Coordinates of C-alpha atoms and ligand atoms in Angstrom, one line a residue:
M1 CA 15.8 22.0 -13.8
T2 CA 15.6 22.6 -10.0
Q3 CA 19.1 22.8 -8.4
T4 CA 19.7 20.3 -5.7
I5 CA 20.1 21.8 -2.3
F6 CA 23.9 21.3 -2.5
E7 CA 24.1 23.3 -5.6
K8 CA 22.3 26.2 -3.8
S9 CA 25.0 25.9 -0.9
V10 CA 27.1 29.0 -0.3
E11 CA 30.2 28.7 2.0
G12 CA 29.4 30.3 5.4
R13 CA 25.7 30.6 4.9
R14 CA 23.7 29.6 7.8
A15 CA 19.9 28.9 8.7
F16 CA 20.7 28.5 12.3
V17 CA 23.7 29.2 14.6
A18 CA 23.9 27.1 18.0
P19 CA 24.8 29.1 20.9
E20 CA 28.4 28.9 22.1
L21 CA 29.0 26.0 24.6
D22 CA 28.7 27.3 28.1
V23 CA 29.8 24.2 30.0
P24 CA 33.4 22.6 30.1
R25 CA 34.0 20.6 27.0
D26 CA 34.7 16.8 27.9
E27 CA 37.3 15.8 25.5
E28 CA 37.2 12.3 26.8
A29 CA 33.5 11.8 26.4
L30 CA 33.9 10.5 22.8
P31 CA 37.0 8.6 22.0
D32 CA 39.1 9.8 19.0
R33 CA 38.2 6.8 16.9
F34 CA 34.5 7.8 16.9
R35 CA 35.4 11.4 15.8
R36 CA 35.3 12.6 12.2
T37 CA 38.3 14.0 10.9
E38 CA 36.4 16.0 8.4
P39 CA 33.1 17.9 9.1
P40 CA 30.2 16.4 7.2
R41 CA 29.5 17.8 3.9
L42 CA 26.1 19.6 4.6
P43 CA 24.5 22.4 2.5
E44 CA 25.0 25.9 3.7
I45 CA 21.9 27.7 3.3
S46 CA 19.5 30.2 4.7
E47 CA 16.4 29.3 6.4
P48 CA 14.1 31.0 3.7
E49 CA 16.0 29.2 0.9
I50 CA 15.5 26.1 2.8
V51 CA 11.8 26.6 3.0
R52 CA 11.4 27.7 -0.7
H53 CA 13.5 24.8 -1.8
Y54 CA 11.3 22.0 -0.3
T55 CA 8.0 23.8 -0.8
T56 CA 8.9 24.1 -4.5
L57 CA 9.9 20.3 -4.7
S58 CA 6.7 19.3 -2.7
T59 CA 4.3 21.1 -5.6
K60 CA 6.1 19.3 -8.3
N61 CA 4.7 15.8 -7.5
F62 CA 1.1 15.0 -7.7
H63 CA -0.2 14.2 -4.3
V64 CA -3.6 13.3 -2.7
D65 CA -3.5 16.7 -1.0
A66 CA -3.5 18.4 -4.2
G67 CA -6.1 16.5 -6.3
F68 CA -8.2 13.4 -6.9
Y69 CA -5.9 10.4 -7.0
P70 CA -8.1 7.1 -8.1
L71 CA -5.0 4.7 -8.3
G72 CA -6.8 1.4 -8.3
S73 CA -5.5 -1.2 -5.8
C74 CA -3.6 1.6 -4.0
T75 CA -6.2 3.4 -1.8
M76 CA -5.1 6.7 -2.2
K77 CA -7.4 8.1 0.4
H78 CA -7.2 11.5 2.5
N79 CA -5.0 11.2 5.5
P80 CA -6.5 13.0 8.3
K81 CA -4.2 15.8 9.7
L82 CA -5.2 14.8 13.2
H83 CA -3.0 11.7 12.6
E84 CA 0.1 13.7 11.8
R85 CA -0.4 15.7 15.1
V86 CA -0.7 12.5 17.2
A87 CA 2.2 10.7 15.5
G88 CA 4.6 14.0 15.9
M89 CA 3.9 13.9 19.7
A90 CA 7.3 13.7 21.3
G91 CA 6.7 10.6 23.3
F92 CA 5.9 8.7 20.1
A93 CA 8.4 10.5 17.5
R94 CA 11.3 10.8 19.8
L95 CA 11.0 7.2 21.4
H96 CA 14.3 5.5 20.5
P97 CA 13.6 1.9 19.2
L98 CA 16.2 0.4 21.6
Q99 CA 14.5 1.7 24.7
A100 CA 14.0 -0.9 27.2
P101 CA 10.4 -2.3 27.3
S102 CA 10.0 -1.1 30.9
R103 CA 10.4 2.4 29.6
A104 CA 8.4 2.2 26.6
Q105 CA 5.2 1.0 28.0
G106 CA 3.0 3.5 26.2
A107 CA 4.4 2.6 22.8
L108 CA 3.9 -1.3 23.5
R109 CA 0.4 -0.6 24.8
L110 CA -0.4 1.2 21.4
M111 CA 1.0 -1.7 19.5
W112 CA -0.8 -4.2 21.6
E113 CA -4.1 -2.3 21.4
L114 CA -3.6 -2.1 17.6
Q115 CA -2.9 -5.8 17.4
Q116 CA -6.3 -6.3 19.3
A117 CA -8.2 -4.0 16.9
L118 CA -6.7 -5.5 13.8
A119 CA -7.4 -8.9 14.9
E120 CA -11.1 -7.9 15.5
I121 CA -11.3 -6.6 12.1
A122 CA -9.9 -9.6 10.3
G123 CA -11.8 -12.0 12.4
L124 CA -8.6 -13.9 13.3
P125 CA -7.1 -14.0 16.8
H126 CA -3.3 -13.3 16.4
V127 CA -1.6 -10.4 15.0
S128 CA 2.0 -9.6 14.1
L129 CA 2.8 -5.8 13.4
Q130 CA 6.2 -6.7 12.0
P131 CA 6.1 -6.9 8.3
S132 CA 6.6 -3.3 6.8
A133 CA 4.7 -3.6 3.4
G134 CA 1.8 -5.5 1.9
S135 CA 4.4 -7.7 0.1
Q136 CA 6.3 -8.3 3.1
G137 CA 3.2 -9.4 4.8
E138 CA 2.9 -11.9 1.9
L139 CA 6.3 -13.1 2.5
A140 CA 5.6 -13.6 6.0
G141 CA 2.3 -15.5 5.1
V142 CA 4.4 -17.9 2.7
L143 CA 7.0 -18.5 5.3
L144 CA 4.2 -19.2 7.8
T145 CA 2.6 -21.5 5.5
R146 CA 6.0 -23.4 5.1
A147 CA 6.7 -23.6 8.8
Y148 CA 3.1 -25.0 9.5
H149 CA 3.3 -27.7 6.8
E150 CA 6.8 -28.6 8.1
A151 CA 5.6 -29.0 11.5
Q152 CA 3.1 -31.3 10.2
G153 CA 5.8 -33.3 8.4
S154 CA 4.5 -32.4 5.1
R155 CA 6.6 -30.9 2.1
R156 CA 4.4 -29.3 -0.5
L157 CA 5.8 -27.6 -3.5
K158 CA 3.0 -25.4 -5.1
V159 CA 1.0 -22.2 -4.3
L160 CA -2.0 -21.1 -6.2
T161 CA -2.7 -17.6 -7.3
P162 CA -5.6 -16.4 -9.4
D163 CA -4.6 -14.8 -12.8
T164 CA -6.2 -11.5 -11.5
A165 CA -3.7 -11.6 -8.6
H166 CA -1.4 -8.6 -7.9
G167 CA 2.1 -9.2 -9.3
T168 CA 3.6 -9.2 -5.7
N169 CA 1.6 -12.4 -5.0
P170 CA 3.4 -14.7 -7.6
A171 CA 6.7 -12.8 -6.8
T172 CA 6.5 -13.6 -3.0
V173 CA 5.4 -17.3 -3.7
T174 CA 8.7 -17.6 -5.9
M175 CA 10.8 -15.8 -3.3
G176 CA 9.3 -18.2 -0.6
G177 CA 10.8 -21.3 -2.6
Y178 CA 7.3 -22.4 -3.9
Q179 CA 6.1 -23.0 -7.5
V180 CA 3.4 -20.7 -8.7
V181 CA 0.2 -22.2 -10.3
K182 CA -2.4 -19.9 -11.9
V183 CA -5.9 -20.3 -11.5
G184 CA -8.2 -19.0 -14.1
T185 CA -11.3 -16.3 -13.7
A186 CA -14.9 -17.4 -14.5
D187 CA -17.0 -15.2 -16.5
D188 CA -18.6 -13.4 -13.5
G189 CA -14.9 -12.1 -12.5
G190 CA -14.5 -14.7 -9.6
V191 CA -12.2 -17.9 -9.2
D192 CA -12.9 -20.5 -12.0
L193 CA -14.2 -23.3 -9.5
D194 CA -13.6 -26.0 -12.1
D195 CA -10.0 -24.9 -12.6
L196 CA -9.5 -24.8 -8.8
R197 CA -10.8 -28.1 -8.4
A198 CA -8.6 -29.5 -11.1
K199 CA -5.5 -27.9 -9.5
V200 CA -5.9 -28.1 -5.7
D201 CA -4.2 -31.3 -4.5
D202 CA -2.0 -32.3 -1.6
D203 CA 1.1 -30.8 -3.2
V204 CA -0.5 -27.3 -2.9
A205 CA 0.6 -25.6 0.3
S206 CA -1.7 -22.4 0.0
L207 CA -4.1 -20.4 -2.3
M208 CA -3.4 -16.5 -2.1
L209 CA -6.7 -14.6 -2.8
T210 CA -8.0 -11.3 -2.3
N211 CA -11.7 -10.7 -1.9
P212 CA -12.9 -8.4 -3.4
N213 CA -10.3 -9.3 -6.1
T214 CA -8.4 -6.9 -8.2
L215 CA -11.4 -6.6 -10.7
G216 CA -13.3 -5.1 -7.7
V217 CA -15.8 -7.8 -7.7
F218 CA -16.6 -10.0 -4.4
D219 CA -16.2 -13.7 -4.9
R220 CA -19.7 -15.1 -4.0
N221 CA -18.1 -18.8 -3.8
I222 CA -15.7 -17.9 -1.1
E223 CA -16.9 -20.7 1.2
E224 CA -16.8 -23.3 -1.3
I225 CA -13.3 -22.1 -2.3
S226 CA -12.3 -22.3 1.5
T227 CA -13.7 -25.8 1.8
L228 CA -11.9 -27.0 -1.4
V229 CA -8.6 -25.5 -0.2
H230 CA -8.9 -26.6 3.5
D231 CA -10.0 -30.2 2.5
A232 CA -6.7 -30.5 0.4
G233 CA -4.8 -29.6 3.7
A234 CA -3.6 -26.3 2.3
T235 CA -3.8 -22.8 4.0
L236 CA -6.0 -19.9 2.6
Y237 CA -4.1 -16.5 2.4
Y238 CA -5.9 -13.2 2.2
D239 CA -4.3 -10.3 0.4
G240 CA -5.8 -7.4 2.5
A241 CA -4.9 -4.7 0.2
N242 CA -8.6 -4.6 -0.8
L243 CA -9.9 -4.5 2.8
N244 CA -11.1 -0.9 2.2
A245 CA -14.2 -2.5 0.7
V246 CA -15.1 -4.7 3.6
M247 CA -13.6 -3.6 6.8
G248 CA -16.3 -3.5 9.6
R249 CA -18.7 -5.3 7.1
A250 CA -17.1 -8.6 6.5
R251 CA -14.3 -10.4 8.1
P252 CA -11.7 -12.6 6.2
G253 CA -11.7 -15.0 9.2
D254 CA -15.2 -15.8 9.1
M255 CA -14.8 -16.4 5.1
G256 CA -12.3 -19.1 6.0
F257 CA -8.9 -17.4 5.5
D258 CA -6.1 -18.4 7.7
I259 CA -3.6 -15.7 7.2
V260 CA -4.4 -12.2 6.3
H261 CA -2.2 -9.1 5.7
Y262 CA -3.2 -5.6 5.9
N263 CA -1.9 -2.6 4.1
L264 CA -1.9 -0.1 7.0
H265 CA -0.8 2.7 4.9
K266 CA -3.7 2.3 2.5
T267 CA -6.8 1.0 4.5
F268 CA -5.7 2.6 7.6
T269 CA -4.2 5.8 6.4
Q270 CA -0.6 6.9 6.0
P271 CA 0.8 9.3 3.3
H272 CA 2.3 6.8 0.9
G273 CA 3.5 6.2 -2.7
G274 CA 6.8 7.5 -3.6
G275 CA 8.3 4.9 -1.3
G276 CA 6.8 6.3 2.0
P277 CA 7.1 4.1 5.0
G278 CA 4.5 1.3 5.2
A279 CA 3.1 -1.5 7.5
G280 CA 1.8 -4.8 6.4
P281 CA 0.8 -6.6 9.6
I282 CA -0.4 -10.2 9.5
A283 CA -3.3 -11.9 11.3
V284 CA -3.6 -15.6 11.8
S285 CA -5.7 -18.4 13.1
E286 CA -4.8 -20.5 16.0
R287 CA -3.0 -23.4 14.4
I288 CA -0.6 -20.7 12.6
E289 CA 0.1 -18.5 15.7
P290 CA 3.1 -20.7 17.1
F291 CA 5.2 -19.8 14.0
L292 CA 4.5 -15.8 14.2
P293 CA 7.7 -13.6 13.9
R294 CA 9.5 -13.1 17.1
P295 CA 9.4 -11.1 19.2
Q296 CA 5.5 -10.5 19.8
V297 CA 4.2 -7.7 21.7
V298 CA 2.3 -9.2 24.6
K299 CA 0.3 -8.1 27.7
R300 CA 1.5 -9.6 31.0
D301 CA -1.1 -10.8 33.6
D302 CA 0.0 -7.6 35.8
G303 CA -1.3 -5.5 33.1
T304 CA 2.2 -4.4 31.9
F305 CA 3.5 -5.0 28.3
N306 CA 6.6 -6.7 27.0
L307 CA 8.4 -8.3 24.0
D308 CA 8.1 -12.0 23.9
F309 CA 11.1 -13.4 22.5
D310 CA 10.7 -17.1 23.8
R311 CA 8.9 -18.5 20.6
P312 CA 10.8 -21.6 19.6
Q313 CA 8.7 -22.4 16.5
S314 CA 8.7 -18.9 15.3
I315 CA 9.8 -18.0 11.6
G316 CA 12.2 -15.4 13.2
R317 CA 12.6 -11.6 12.6
L318 CA 11.4 -10.2 9.5
R319 CA 13.1 -6.6 10.2
G320 CA 14.9 -4.7 12.7
F321 CA 12.9 -3.4 15.6
Q322 CA 9.4 -3.6 15.6
G323 CA 8.2 -1.9 12.4
N324 CA 7.5 1.7 11.1
F325 CA 6.1 2.9 14.4
G326 CA 4.8 6.1 13.3
V327 CA 2.5 4.3 10.7
F328 CA 1.2 2.2 13.8
V329 CA 0.3 5.6 15.7
R330 CA -1.6 6.9 12.7
S331 CA -3.6 3.7 12.1
Y332 CA -4.4 3.6 15.8
A333 CA -5.6 7.1 15.6
Y334 CA -7.7 6.3 12.6
I335 CA -9.5 3.4 14.1
L336 CA -10.1 5.0 17.6
S337 CA -11.4 8.2 16.0
L338 CA -13.8 6.4 13.5
G339 CA -14.7 3.4 15.8
A340 CA -16.4 0.3 14.6
D341 CA -19.4 2.1 13.2
G342 CA -17.2 4.7 11.5
L343 CA -15.0 1.9 9.8
A344 CA -18.0 0.1 8.5
E345 CA -19.4 3.4 7.1
A346 CA -16.0 4.2 5.3
S347 CA -16.3 0.8 3.5
E348 CA -19.8 1.4 2.5
T349 CA -19.0 4.9 1.1
A350 CA -16.0 3.5 -0.7
V351 CA -18.3 1.1 -2.4
L352 CA -21.1 3.7 -3.1
N353 CA -18.5 6.1 -4.5
A354 CA -17.2 3.3 -6.9
N355 CA -20.5 2.3 -8.0
Y356 CA -21.6 5.9 -8.5
L357 CA -18.5 6.6 -10.7
K358 CA -18.8 3.3 -12.5
A359 CA -22.5 4.3 -13.4
R360 CA -21.2 7.9 -14.4
L361 CA -18.7 6.4 -16.8
A362 CA -21.2 4.1 -18.3
E363 CA -22.9 7.0 -19.8
G364 CA -22.0 8.9 -22.9
R365 CA -18.8 8.2 -24.8
A366 CA -17.0 6.5 -22.0
G367 CA -19.7 4.0 -21.8
E368 CA -18.9 2.9 -25.5
R369 CA -15.1 3.4 -25.7
L370 CA -14.2 2.4 -22.2
P371 CA -16.7 -0.4 -21.1
V372 CA -16.5 -1.9 -17.7
A373 CA -14.5 -5.3 -18.0
F374 CA -17.0 -7.3 -15.7
D375 CA -20.2 -5.6 -15.5
R376 CA -21.4 -6.3 -12.0
H377 CA -22.1 -4.5 -8.9
C378 CA -18.5 -3.5 -8.0
M379 CA -16.8 -3.1 -4.5
H380 CA -14.4 -0.4 -3.8
E381 CA -13.0 -0.2 -7.3
F382 CA -13.7 -1.3 -10.9
V383 CA -11.8 -2.1 -14.0
L384 CA -12.5 -0.7 -17.6
S385 CA -11.1 -1.8 -20.9
G386 CA -9.8 0.8 -23.3
K387 CA -9.9 -1.9 -26.1
P388 CA -12.6 -0.1 -28.0
M389 CA -11.2 3.4 -27.4
K390 CA -7.9 2.1 -29.1
R391 CA -9.5 0.4 -32.0
E392 CA -11.7 3.3 -32.8
L393 CA -9.8 6.4 -31.8
G394 CA -6.2 5.1 -31.9
L395 CA -5.9 6.1 -28.0
A396 CA -4.1 3.9 -25.8
T397 CA -5.1 3.8 -22.0
L398 CA -1.9 5.4 -21.4
D399 CA -2.7 8.3 -23.5
L400 CA -5.9 8.9 -21.7
A401 CA -4.2 8.6 -18.3
K402 CA -1.7 11.2 -19.3
R403 CA -4.1 13.6 -20.7
L404 CA -6.1 13.4 -17.4
L405 CA -3.1 15.0 -15.6
D406 CA -3.7 18.1 -17.7
F407 CA -7.1 18.3 -16.2
G408 CA -5.8 18.0 -12.5
F409 CA -6.4 14.2 -11.9
H410 CA -3.9 11.6 -11.0
P411 CA -4.6 8.9 -13.5
P412 CA -5.9 5.6 -12.5
T413 CA -3.9 2.4 -12.3
V414 CA -3.2 1.3 -15.9
Y415 CA -2.7 -2.1 -17.6
F416 CA -3.4 -3.9 -14.5
P417 CA -4.9 -6.7 -13.9
L418 CA -3.2 -8.1 -16.9
L419 CA -6.2 -10.2 -18.0
V420 CA -8.1 -7.2 -19.2
D421 CA -6.9 -5.6 -22.5
E422 CA -6.0 -1.9 -22.0
A423 CA -7.0 -2.1 -18.5
L424 CA -8.0 1.1 -16.5
M425 CA -8.5 0.5 -12.9
V426 CA -10.4 3.2 -10.7
E427 CA -10.5 3.5 -7.1
P428 CA -12.2 6.5 -6.0
T429 CA -12.2 5.9 -2.1
E430 CA -14.7 7.1 0.4
T431 CA -13.0 10.4 0.9
E432 CA -14.1 12.0 -2.3
T433 CA -17.1 14.2 -2.8
K434 CA -19.8 13.7 -5.5
E435 CA -18.4 16.7 -7.1
S436 CA -15.0 15.3 -7.5
L437 CA -16.3 12.2 -9.0
D438 CA -18.5 14.1 -11.4
A439 CA -15.6 16.4 -12.5
F440 CA -13.6 13.2 -13.2
A441 CA -16.4 11.5 -15.2
D442 CA -16.7 14.9 -17.1
A443 CA -12.9 15.0 -17.9
V444 CA -12.9 11.7 -19.3
E445 CA -15.9 12.5 -21.5
Q446 CA -14.1 15.6 -22.6
I447 CA -10.7 13.8 -23.5
L448 CA -12.8 11.5 -25.6
E449 CA -14.7 14.1 -27.3
E450 CA -11.5 16.0 -28.1
A451 CA -9.7 12.6 -29.3
E452 CA -12.5 12.3 -31.9
R453 CA -11.3 15.7 -33.3
D454 CA -7.7 15.2 -32.7
P455 CA -6.1 12.1 -31.1
E456 CA -2.7 13.7 -31.2
L457 CA -3.7 15.8 -28.2
A458 CA -4.0 13.1 -26.0
K459 CA -1.0 11.2 -27.5
N460 CA 1.6 13.9 -26.7
A461 CA -0.1 14.9 -23.3
P462 CA 0.6 15.9 -20.5
Y463 CA 1.3 19.6 -21.3
T464 CA 1.0 21.3 -17.8
T465 CA 3.0 19.1 -15.7
P466 CA 6.7 20.0 -14.5
V467 CA 8.0 17.2 -16.8
R468 CA 6.1 15.9 -20.0
R469 CA 6.1 12.3 -21.2
L470 CA 8.9 10.3 -19.8
D471 CA 10.4 7.0 -21.2
E472 CA 8.9 4.9 -18.5
V473 CA 10.5 1.7 -19.8
R474 CA 13.9 3.1 -19.6
A475 CA 13.3 4.8 -16.3
T476 CA 12.3 1.4 -15.0
R477 CA 15.3 -0.6 -16.4
R478 CA 17.8 2.0 -16.1
P479 CA 16.9 4.3 -13.2
V480 CA 19.2 7.4 -12.7
V481 CA 18.6 8.2 -8.9
R482 CA 21.2 10.6 -8.4
Q483 CA 21.2 14.0 -10.3
P484 CA 24.4 14.7 -11.8
L485 CA 25.9 17.9 -10.2
G486 CA 25.4 20.9 -12.4
S487 CA 22.6 19.6 -14.5
Ligands
PLP1 C1 -3.7 -6.4 -4.3 C2 -2.3 -5.9 -3.7 N1 -1.7 -6.9 -3.0 C3 -0.5 -6.5 -2.6 C4 0.2 -5.1 -2.7 C5 1.6 -4.9 -2.1 O1 1.5 -4.0 -1.2 P1 2.8 -3.2 -0.7 O2 2.9 -2.1 -1.9 O3 2.5 -2.5 0.5 O4 4.0 -4.1 -0.9 C6 -0.6 -4.2 -3.4 C7 -0.1 -2.8 -3.4 O5 0.7 -2.4 -4.1 C8 -1.9 -4.6 -3.9 O6 -2.6 -3.7 -4.6

């Protein structure tokens, strides 16, 4: 097992030695009560060892710079390196979050312009950048819905979510103090309109939906859904995690949505996964605007920028400071470097790539053992069912996923959405070449072919990764997040 950097530490060893202080030491500058009595416990290590340590660690994890990462619903697309250069500029990277607005005009301008761009993309006029994850954007949306209804003098108890919804949707609804009511899925993969009609009443605060949904299909009845929801006095919430399929082509605001969250770290690029910083801004319609989180980044009449705290109906703050600023810089760079046409082209290519890979996987063994769950033209992702594969070869979707690692591919999302038996959810993204997509389809075919001869091969996979098969249930329920010293 790789030693921790502390285990590699040797007393007195240094990577860097600061020059002697050549100005008089001001003992009064920092009062005693703020001084440590003991020096901090830091690893003592040479520079080459530090470089080797972190380089080795970085190669142990599968990442999008290492290979194809078709993790459905997560949009693991290439993160252009230009964004890293821009985000690393001293004026952005070294800006203190408590800097007075008058001294942080450039950062506020970037945030304001990002708000404007996101508003245009969603087709909704007002944006708050504050939420720091898609799920926190959802929470903001539920709290905004509550504030909106309360301001109308109405108390509603339920929020509807389709049975295809991402797990964070019902979890957020519960956190927001509402009761979750599930709406079924029709044969074409869209919302079951009859079920919706039966459930949407004046006790419903909102319907949370993503379009395309998590089956990767666009709900053609969205206008009717919007009318049903609005006629009942409820809000329509858009889970923007799937915006990568439609940005620049269709706008949730035009479909009738009142509140939208974006996953900047997915659609608008940012290294994510493994808990990297994210951003889940929200966009809202006029009627929801008074309740947006406080403060808002605003542009004054004289062209300068400020933070507006004077928002009496606001739901309040969702976090300290304004959000993960580095994510804003990267997303801003992404939007400006692609432009409106480039964003539309990215969506089109994401959809084309998904349909190409879906068609490739419909050929040969995969077509029989791993059929597509809802066989329609898909958007940026599609869902396969490993039910026949399990029945005929004894291979679970998890086994296939693990064996893909040996072929150099990150597995697609497995066992989600829940309504598909042995689900495998594939999102190739627009940044992959035809060659990568073909190689992935060939690998699936080869795994199925070898499983016909020897199913045990996949069942014991992976063989080539730094760790073999893990006890995932135990790791989730009883995570050990500190490596014991000496192990
Ligand atoms: C459809 C959908 N909604 C919401 C989320 C939540 O986003 P986040 O992981 O940023 O909280 C995700 C991502 O995991 C998602 O795929």
